Amino acid sequence: MKTSLTKLFMAIAIVGMSLTVAAQNNTDVKQKIEKYNKEMADAMIKGDNDKILSLYSQDVISLPNNDKMIHGIAELRKANEEMDKSGWKIKSYNPNIISVESNGNVVNEIGTYKMDVAKEGTGDTRHIEGKYLTIWEKQNDGSLKIKTEIWNHDSEDKTAMSEMNEPSGRDFEGKNDMDKDHMDMKKNMNEQNPEGHDMTDEKK
């Protein structure tokens, strides 16, 4: 009986120690990610793409809001440069980590963010809030690199970020163009039929 109880207490102690170590590891990793997030925010505000890209793995997969999937660091650099050309500048970026979970060499970070952006020379400013998932990969030197990321905005309205991804400001879905065509067609029919006759019925 004593032997069984001793083994049980030892098993409980081992499990408890494992949970304590895991919790401490997650705390350490979270603090490291908070440091990286601060570096990312500072670089975004400064427009320092080299610093931003240094936080990503070479084979990164990025899934941005309202845009195409990005494969690899070269495509990510190009996307960032196109965003810079749009004239929108990030004035503040504040991520809030909700959870961090380590699994081997992979760390999953889930959080929310708030950011303010402004378009140069126009006085147009926007406040954006959303949520994100970032998958970090542990490197041989102990650092972390972003392996995969996805984020989206809480608002369903067209935001500054979608305009930043499309400098021309063209409507992706073509809704504005279709509405314009419909109005033009209606206007032409009214001009051809000023008295309001029903032009759909054939005269017998």
PDB file of C-alpha atoms in Angstrom:
ATOM      1  CA  MET A   1       0.000   0.000   0.000  1.00  0.00           C
ATOM      2  CA  LYS A   2       2.797   2.395   0.951  1.00  0.00           C
ATOM      3  CA  THR A   3       4.614   1.623  -2.288  1.00  0.00           C
ATOM      4  CA  SER A   4       1.509   2.388  -4.363  1.00  0.00           C
ATOM      5  CA  LEU A   5       0.906   5.669  -2.568  1.00  0.00           C
ATOM      6  CA  THR A   6       4.550   6.668  -2.958  1.00  0.00           C
ATOM      7  CA  LYS A   7       4.415   5.994  -6.707  1.00  0.00           C
ATOM      8  CA  LEU A   8       1.158   7.969  -6.979  1.00  0.00           C
ATOM      9  CA  PHE A   9       2.622  10.966  -5.125  1.00  0.00           C
ATOM     10  CA  MET A  10       5.758  10.812  -7.288  1.00  0.00           C
ATOM     11  CA  ALA A  11       3.649  10.764 -10.461  1.00  0.00           C
ATOM     12  CA  ILE A  12       1.621  13.742  -9.243  1.00  0.00           C
ATOM     13  CA  ALA A  13       4.814  15.599  -8.368  1.00  0.00           C
ATOM     14  CA  ILE A  14       6.315  14.920 -11.799  1.00  0.00           C
ATOM     15  CA  VAL A  15       3.156  16.102 -13.562  1.00  0.00           C
ATOM     16  CA  GLY A  16       3.088  19.205 -11.398  1.00  0.00           C
ATOM     17  CA  MET A  17       6.727  19.973 -12.144  1.00  0.00           C
ATOM     18  CA  SER A  18       6.107  19.458 -15.880  1.00  0.00           C
ATOM     19  CA  LEU A  19       3.165  21.851 -15.832  1.00  0.00           C
ATOM     20  CA  THR A  20       5.214  24.408 -13.925  1.00  0.00           C
ATOM     21  CA  VAL A  21       8.080  24.156 -16.408  1.00  0.00           C
ATOM     22  CA  ALA A  22       5.673  24.419 -19.361  1.00  0.00           C
ATOM     23  CA  ALA A  23       4.014  27.489 -17.850  1.00  0.00           C
ATOM     24  CA  GLN A  24       7.416  29.090 -17.249  1.00  0.00           C
ATOM     25  CA  ASN A  25       8.491  28.314 -20.808  1.00  0.00           C
ATOM     26  CA  ASN A  26       5.314  29.913 -22.172  1.00  0.00           C
ATOM     27  CA  THR A  27       5.914  32.965 -19.999  1.00  0.00           C
ATOM     28  CA  ASP A  28       9.481  33.288 -21.281  1.00  0.00           C
ATOM     29  CA  VAL A  29       8.362  32.839 -24.887  1.00  0.00           C
ATOM     30  CA  LYS A  30       5.567  35.374 -24.440  1.00  0.00           C
ATOM     31  CA  GLN A  31       8.040  37.960 -23.139  1.00  0.00           C
ATOM     32  CA  LYS A  32      10.275  37.284 -26.130  1.00  0.00           C
ATOM     33  CA  ILE A  33       7.360  37.702 -28.546  1.00  0.00           C
ATOM     34  CA  GLU A  34       6.311  40.931 -26.822  1.00  0.00           C
ATOM     35  CA  LYS A  35       9.825  42.226 -27.495  1.00  0.00           C
ATOM     36  CA  TYR A  36       9.597  41.220 -31.173  1.00  0.00           C
ATOM     37  CA  ASN A  37       6.138  42.804 -31.464  1.00  0.00           C
ATOM     38  CA  LYS A  38       7.515  46.065 -30.077  1.00  0.00           C
ATOM     39  CA  GLU A  39      10.340  45.970 -32.633  1.00  0.00           C
ATOM     40  CA  MET A  40       7.797  45.262 -35.371  1.00  0.00           C
ATOM     41  CA  ALA A  41       5.569  48.167 -34.314  1.00  0.00           C
ATOM     42  CA  ASP A  42       8.502  50.606 -34.211  1.00  0.00           C
ATOM     43  CA  ALA A  43       9.702  49.451 -37.642  1.00  0.00           C
ATOM     44  CA  MET A  44       6.198  49.761 -39.139  1.00  0.00           C
ATOM     45  CA  ILE A  45       5.878  53.340 -37.912  1.00  0.00           C
ATOM     46  CA  LYS A  46       9.342  54.226 -39.226  1.00  0.00           C
ATOM     47  CA  GLY A  47       8.735  52.426 -42.524  1.00  0.00           C
ATOM     48  CA  ASP A  48      11.851  50.308 -41.946  1.00  0.00           C
ATOM     49  CA  ASN A  49      11.167  47.345 -44.229  1.00  0.00           C
ATOM     50  CA  ASP A  50      14.562  45.750 -43.660  1.00  0.00           C
ATOM     51  CA  LYS A  51      13.886  45.532 -39.940  1.00  0.00           C
ATOM     52  CA  ILE A  52      10.370  44.239 -40.533  1.00  0.00           C
ATOM     53  CA  LEU A  53      11.566  41.517 -42.892  1.00  0.00           C
ATOM     54  CA  SER A  54      14.314  40.447 -40.473  1.00  0.00           C
ATOM     55  CA  LEU A  55      11.581  39.103 -38.191  1.00  0.00           C
ATOM     56  CA  TYR A  56      10.314  36.662 -40.849  1.00  0.00           C
ATOM     57  CA  SER A  57      11.596  33.293 -42.047  1.00  0.00           C
ATOM     58  CA  GLN A  58      12.744  33.067 -45.656  1.00  0.00           C
ATOM     59  CA  ASP A  59       9.838  30.758 -46.539  1.00  0.00           C
ATOM     60  CA  VAL A  60       7.167  32.760 -44.724  1.00  0.00           C
ATOM     61  CA  ILE A  61       3.511  32.417 -45.692  1.00  0.00           C
ATOM     62  CA  SER A  62       1.489  35.586 -45.143  1.00  0.00           C
ATOM     63  CA  LEU A  63      -2.304  35.715 -45.398  1.00  0.00           C
ATOM     64  CA  PRO A  64      -3.197  39.413 -45.307  1.00  0.00           C
ATOM     65  CA  ASN A  65      -6.655  40.887 -44.923  1.00  0.00           C
ATOM     66  CA  ASN A  66      -8.538  41.238 -48.236  1.00  0.00           C
ATOM     67  CA  ASP A  67      -5.551  40.294 -50.374  1.00  0.00           C
ATOM     68  CA  LYS A  68      -3.760  37.363 -52.022  1.00  0.00           C
ATOM     69  CA  MET A  69      -1.548  34.869 -50.220  1.00  0.00           C
ATOM     70  CA  ILE A  70       2.130  35.841 -50.063  1.00  0.00           C
ATOM     71  CA  HIS A  71       4.810  33.162 -50.468  1.00  0.00           C
ATOM     72  CA  GLY A  72       8.357  33.816 -49.276  1.00  0.00           C
ATOM     73  CA  ILE A  73      10.372  36.804 -48.159  1.00  0.00           C
ATOM     74  CA  ALA A  74      10.824  38.228 -51.686  1.00  0.00           C
ATOM     75  CA  GLU A  75       7.071  38.468 -52.280  1.00  0.00           C
ATOM     76  CA  LEU A  76       6.591  39.953 -48.837  1.00  0.00           C
ATOM     77  CA  ARG A  77       9.176  42.641 -49.565  1.00  0.00           C
ATOM     78  CA  LYS A  78       7.434  43.488 -52.838  1.00  0.00           C
ATOM     79  CA  ALA A  79       4.032  43.683 -51.104  1.00  0.00           C
ATOM     80  CA  ASN A  80       5.440  46.021 -48.441  1.00  0.00           C
ATOM     81  CA  GLU A  81       6.993  48.254 -51.088  1.00  0.00           C
ATOM     82  CA  GLU A  82       3.689  48.453 -52.976  1.00  0.00           C
ATOM     83  CA  MET A  83       1.963  49.397 -49.746  1.00  0.00           C
ATOM     84  CA  ASP A  84       4.474  52.197 -49.206  1.00  0.00           C
ATOM     85  CA  LYS A  85       3.670  53.594 -52.666  1.00  0.00           C
ATOM     86  CA  SER A  86      -0.006  53.960 -51.747  1.00  0.00           C
ATOM     87  CA  GLY A  87       0.724  56.964 -49.534  1.00  0.00           C
ATOM     88  CA  TRP A  88      -0.798  55.427 -46.415  1.00  0.00           C
ATOM     89  CA  LYS A  89       1.464  55.546 -43.376  1.00  0.00           C
ATOM     90  CA  ILE A  90       1.111  53.654 -40.123  1.00  0.00           C
ATOM     91  CA  LYS A  91       1.049  56.091 -37.212  1.00  0.00           C
ATOM     92  CA  SER A  92       0.529  53.602 -34.395  1.00  0.00           C
ATOM     93  CA  TYR A  93       0.308  49.831 -34.022  1.00  0.00           C
ATOM     94  CA  ASN A  94      -0.608  48.151 -30.730  1.00  0.00           C
ATOM     95  CA  PRO A  95      -0.893  44.351 -30.636  1.00  0.00           C
ATOM     96  CA  ASN A  96      -2.361  42.649 -27.572  1.00  0.00           C
ATOM     97  CA  ILE A  97      -1.384  39.031 -26.980  1.00  0.00           C
ATOM     98  CA  ILE A  98      -4.277  36.842 -25.817  1.00  0.00           C
ATOM     99  CA  SER A  99      -2.513  33.477 -25.763  1.00  0.00           C
ATOM    100  CA  VAL A 100       0.854  31.893 -26.498  1.00  0.00           C
ATOM    101  CA  GLU A 101       1.287  28.142 -26.859  1.00  0.00           C
ATOM    102  CA  SER A 102       4.580  26.345 -27.522  1.00  0.00           C
ATOM    103  CA  ASN A 103       4.719  22.980 -29.253  1.00  0.00           C
ATOM    104  CA  GLY A 104       8.222  21.796 -30.041  1.00  0.00           C
ATOM    105  CA  ASN A 105       9.866  24.309 -32.382  1.00  0.00           C
ATOM    106  CA  VAL A 106       6.567  26.054 -33.117  1.00  0.00           C
ATOM    107  CA  VAL A 107       4.885  28.809 -31.113  1.00  0.00           C
ATOM    108  CA  ASN A 108       1.299  29.897 -31.771  1.00  0.00           C
ATOM    109  CA  GLU A 109       0.416  33.479 -30.863  1.00  0.00           C
ATOM    110  CA  ILE A 110      -3.180  34.719 -30.914  1.00  0.00           C
ATOM    111  CA  GLY A 111      -4.083  38.328 -30.284  1.00  0.00           C
ATOM    112  CA  THR A 112      -5.890  41.501 -31.236  1.00  0.00           C
ATOM    113  CA  TYR A 113      -4.560  44.798 -32.555  1.00  0.00           C
ATOM    114  CA  LYS A 114      -5.378  48.469 -32.829  1.00  0.00           C
ATOM    115  CA  MET A 115      -3.727  50.765 -35.328  1.00  0.00           C
ATOM    116  CA  ASP A 116      -3.992  54.260 -36.747  1.00  0.00           C
ATOM    117  CA  VAL A 117      -3.050  55.129 -40.324  1.00  0.00           C
ATOM    118  CA  ALA A 118      -3.016  58.352 -42.313  1.00  0.00           C
ATOM    119  CA  LYS A 119      -2.721  59.198 -46.012  1.00  0.00           C
ATOM    120  CA  GLU A 120      -0.013  61.740 -46.660  1.00  0.00           C
ATOM    121  CA  GLY A 121      -1.121  65.146 -47.852  1.00  0.00           C
ATOM    122  CA  THR A 122      -4.855  64.476 -47.519  1.00  0.00           C
ATOM    123  CA  GLY A 123      -5.657  64.659 -43.818  1.00  0.00           C
ATOM    124  CA  ASP A 124      -7.426  61.299 -44.184  1.00  0.00           C
ATOM    125  CA  THR A 125      -6.924  59.169 -41.065  1.00  0.00           C
ATOM    126  CA  ARG A 126      -8.369  55.811 -40.044  1.00  0.00           C
ATOM    127  CA  HIS A 127      -8.557  53.779 -36.841  1.00  0.00           C
ATOM    128  CA  ILE A 128      -8.482  50.022 -37.402  1.00  0.00           C
ATOM    129  CA  GLU A 129      -9.046  47.136 -35.004  1.00  0.00           C
ATOM    130  CA  GLY A 130      -8.740  43.423 -35.697  1.00  0.00           C
ATOM    131  CA  LYS A 131      -7.365  40.038 -34.695  1.00  0.00           C
ATOM    132  CA  TYR A 132      -4.441  37.879 -35.765  1.00  0.00           C
ATOM    133  CA  LEU A 133      -2.720  34.520 -35.564  1.00  0.00           C
ATOM    134  CA  THR A 134       1.068  34.356 -35.832  1.00  0.00           C
ATOM    135  CA  ILE A 135       3.025  31.109 -35.979  1.00  0.00           C
ATOM    136  CA  TRP A 136       6.624  31.559 -34.878  1.00  0.00           C
ATOM    137  CA  GLU A 137       9.432  29.096 -35.579  1.00  0.00           C
ATOM    138  CA  LYS A 138      12.302  28.595 -33.159  1.00  0.00           C
ATOM    139  CA  GLN A 139      15.728  29.065 -34.752  1.00  0.00           C
ATOM    140  CA  ASN A 140      18.988  27.284 -33.914  1.00  0.00           C
ATOM    141  CA  ASP A 141      20.295  30.376 -32.121  1.00  0.00           C
ATOM    142  CA  GLY A 142      17.230  30.511 -29.860  1.00  0.00           C
ATOM    143  CA  SER A 143      15.537  33.394 -31.684  1.00  0.00           C
ATOM    144  CA  LEU A 144      12.058  33.259 -33.226  1.00  0.00           C
ATOM    145  CA  LYS A 145      11.017  34.002 -36.798  1.00  0.00           C
ATOM    146  CA  ILE A 146       7.513  34.432 -38.188  1.00  0.00           C
ATOM    147  CA  LYS A 147       6.696  31.324 -40.212  1.00  0.00           C
ATOM    148  CA  THR A 148       3.017  31.997 -40.934  1.00  0.00           C
ATOM    149  CA  GLU A 149       0.704  34.912 -40.214  1.00  0.00           C
ATOM    150  CA  ILE A 150      -2.908  35.794 -40.835  1.00  0.00           C
ATOM    151  CA  TRP A 151      -4.953  38.790 -39.777  1.00  0.00           C
ATOM    152  CA  ASN A 152      -8.238  40.505 -40.550  1.00  0.00           C
ATOM    153  CA  HIS A 153     -10.097  43.632 -39.495  1.00  0.00           C
ATOM    154  CA  ASP A 154     -13.233  43.625 -37.355  1.00  0.00           C
ATOM    155  CA  SER A 155     -15.073  46.129 -39.581  1.00  0.00           C
ATOM    156  CA  GLU A 156     -16.805  44.911 -42.744  1.00  0.00           C
ATOM    157  CA  ASP A 157     -16.420  48.310 -44.339  1.00  0.00           C
ATOM    158  CA  LYS A 158     -13.598  49.000 -46.777  1.00  0.00           C
ATOM    159  CA  THR A 159     -10.675  50.116 -44.630  1.00  0.00           C
ATOM    160  CA  ALA A 160      -7.500  52.021 -45.229  1.00  0.00           C
ATOM    161  CA  MET A 161      -5.509  48.789 -45.270  1.00  0.00           C
ATOM    162  CA  SER A 162      -7.422  47.468 -48.288  1.00  0.00           C
ATOM    163  CA  GLU A 163      -6.778  50.792 -50.019  1.00  0.00           C
ATOM    164  CA  MET A 164      -3.113  50.498 -49.098  1.00  0.00           C
ATOM    165  CA  ASN A 165      -3.029  47.122 -50.824  1.00  0.00           C
ATOM    166  CA  GLU A 166      -4.675  48.624 -53.918  1.00  0.00           C
ATOM    167  CA  PRO A 167      -3.077  52.073 -54.547  1.00  0.00           C
ATOM    168  CA  SER A 168      -5.367  52.792 -57.491  1.00  0.00           C
ATOM    169  CA  GLY A 169      -8.389  52.602 -55.211  1.00  0.00           C
ATOM    170  CA  ARG A 170     -10.218  50.375 -57.740  1.00  0.00           C
ATOM    171  CA  ASP A 171     -13.202  48.433 -56.473  1.00  0.00           C
ATOM    172  CA  PHE A 172     -12.064  44.771 -56.246  1.00  0.00           C
ATOM    173  CA  GLU A 173     -15.550  43.348 -56.721  1.00  0.00           C
ATOM    174  CA  GLY A 174     -16.464  45.736 -59.525  1.00  0.00           C
ATOM    175  CA  LYS A 175     -19.647  46.718 -57.665  1.00  0.00           C
ATOM    176  CA  ASN A 176     -19.157  50.429 -58.272  1.00  0.00           C
ATOM    177  CA  ASP A 177     -18.608  49.815 -61.996  1.00  0.00           C
ATOM    178  CA  MET A 178     -21.741  47.678 -62.246  1.00  0.00           C
ATOM    179  CA  ASP A 179     -23.812  50.273 -60.420  1.00  0.00           C
ATOM    180  CA  LYS A 180     -22.535  52.969 -62.765  1.00  0.00           C
ATOM    181  CA  ASP A 181     -23.367  50.866 -65.852  1.00  0.00           C
ATOM    182  CA  HIS A 182     -26.873  50.248 -64.517  1.00  0.00           C
ATOM    183  CA  MET A 183     -27.455  53.966 -63.939  1.00  0.00           C
ATOM    184  CA  ASP A 184     -26.124  54.853 -67.399  1.00  0.00           C
ATOM    185  CA  MET A 185     -28.439  52.280 -69.024  1.00  0.00           C
ATOM    186  CA  LYS A 186     -31.441  53.595 -67.085  1.00  0.00           C
ATOM    187  CA  LYS A 187     -30.557  57.158 -68.081  1.00  0.00           C
ATOM    188  CA  ASN A 188     -30.338  56.213 -71.785  1.00  0.00           C
ATOM    189  CA  MET A 189     -33.714  54.446 -71.653  1.00  0.00           C
ATOM    190  CA  ASN A 190     -35.330  57.491 -70.046  1.00  0.00           C
ATOM    191  CA  GLU A 191     -33.866  59.760 -72.705  1.00  0.00           C
ATOM    192  CA  GLN A 192     -35.203  57.504 -75.481  1.00  0.00           C
ATOM    193  CA  ASN A 193     -38.594  57.223 -73.796  1.00  0.00           C
ATOM    194  CA  PRO A 194     -39.320  60.618 -72.208  1.00  0.00           C
ATOM    195  CA  GLU A 195     -43.066  59.911 -71.836  1.00  0.00           C
ATOM    196  CA  GLY A 196     -42.494  56.866 -69.666  1.00  0.00           C
ATOM    197  CA  HIS A 197     -44.075  54.235 -71.957  1.00  0.00           C
ATOM    198  CA  ASP A 198     -43.496  50.598 -71.125  1.00  0.00           C
ATOM    199  CA  MET A 199     -40.895  49.589 -73.698  1.00  0.00           C
ATOM    200  CA  THR A 200     -40.936  45.924 -72.686  1.00  0.00           C
ATOM    201  CA  ASP A 201     -44.371  45.211 -74.218  1.00  0.00           C
ATOM    202  CA  GLU A 202     -44.584  44.599 -77.955  1.00  0.00           C
ATOM    203  CA  LYS A 203     -47.368  46.377 -79.817  1.00  0.00           C
ATOM    204  CA  LYS A 204     -49.819  44.022 -81.426  1.00  0.00           C
TER     205      LYS A 204
END
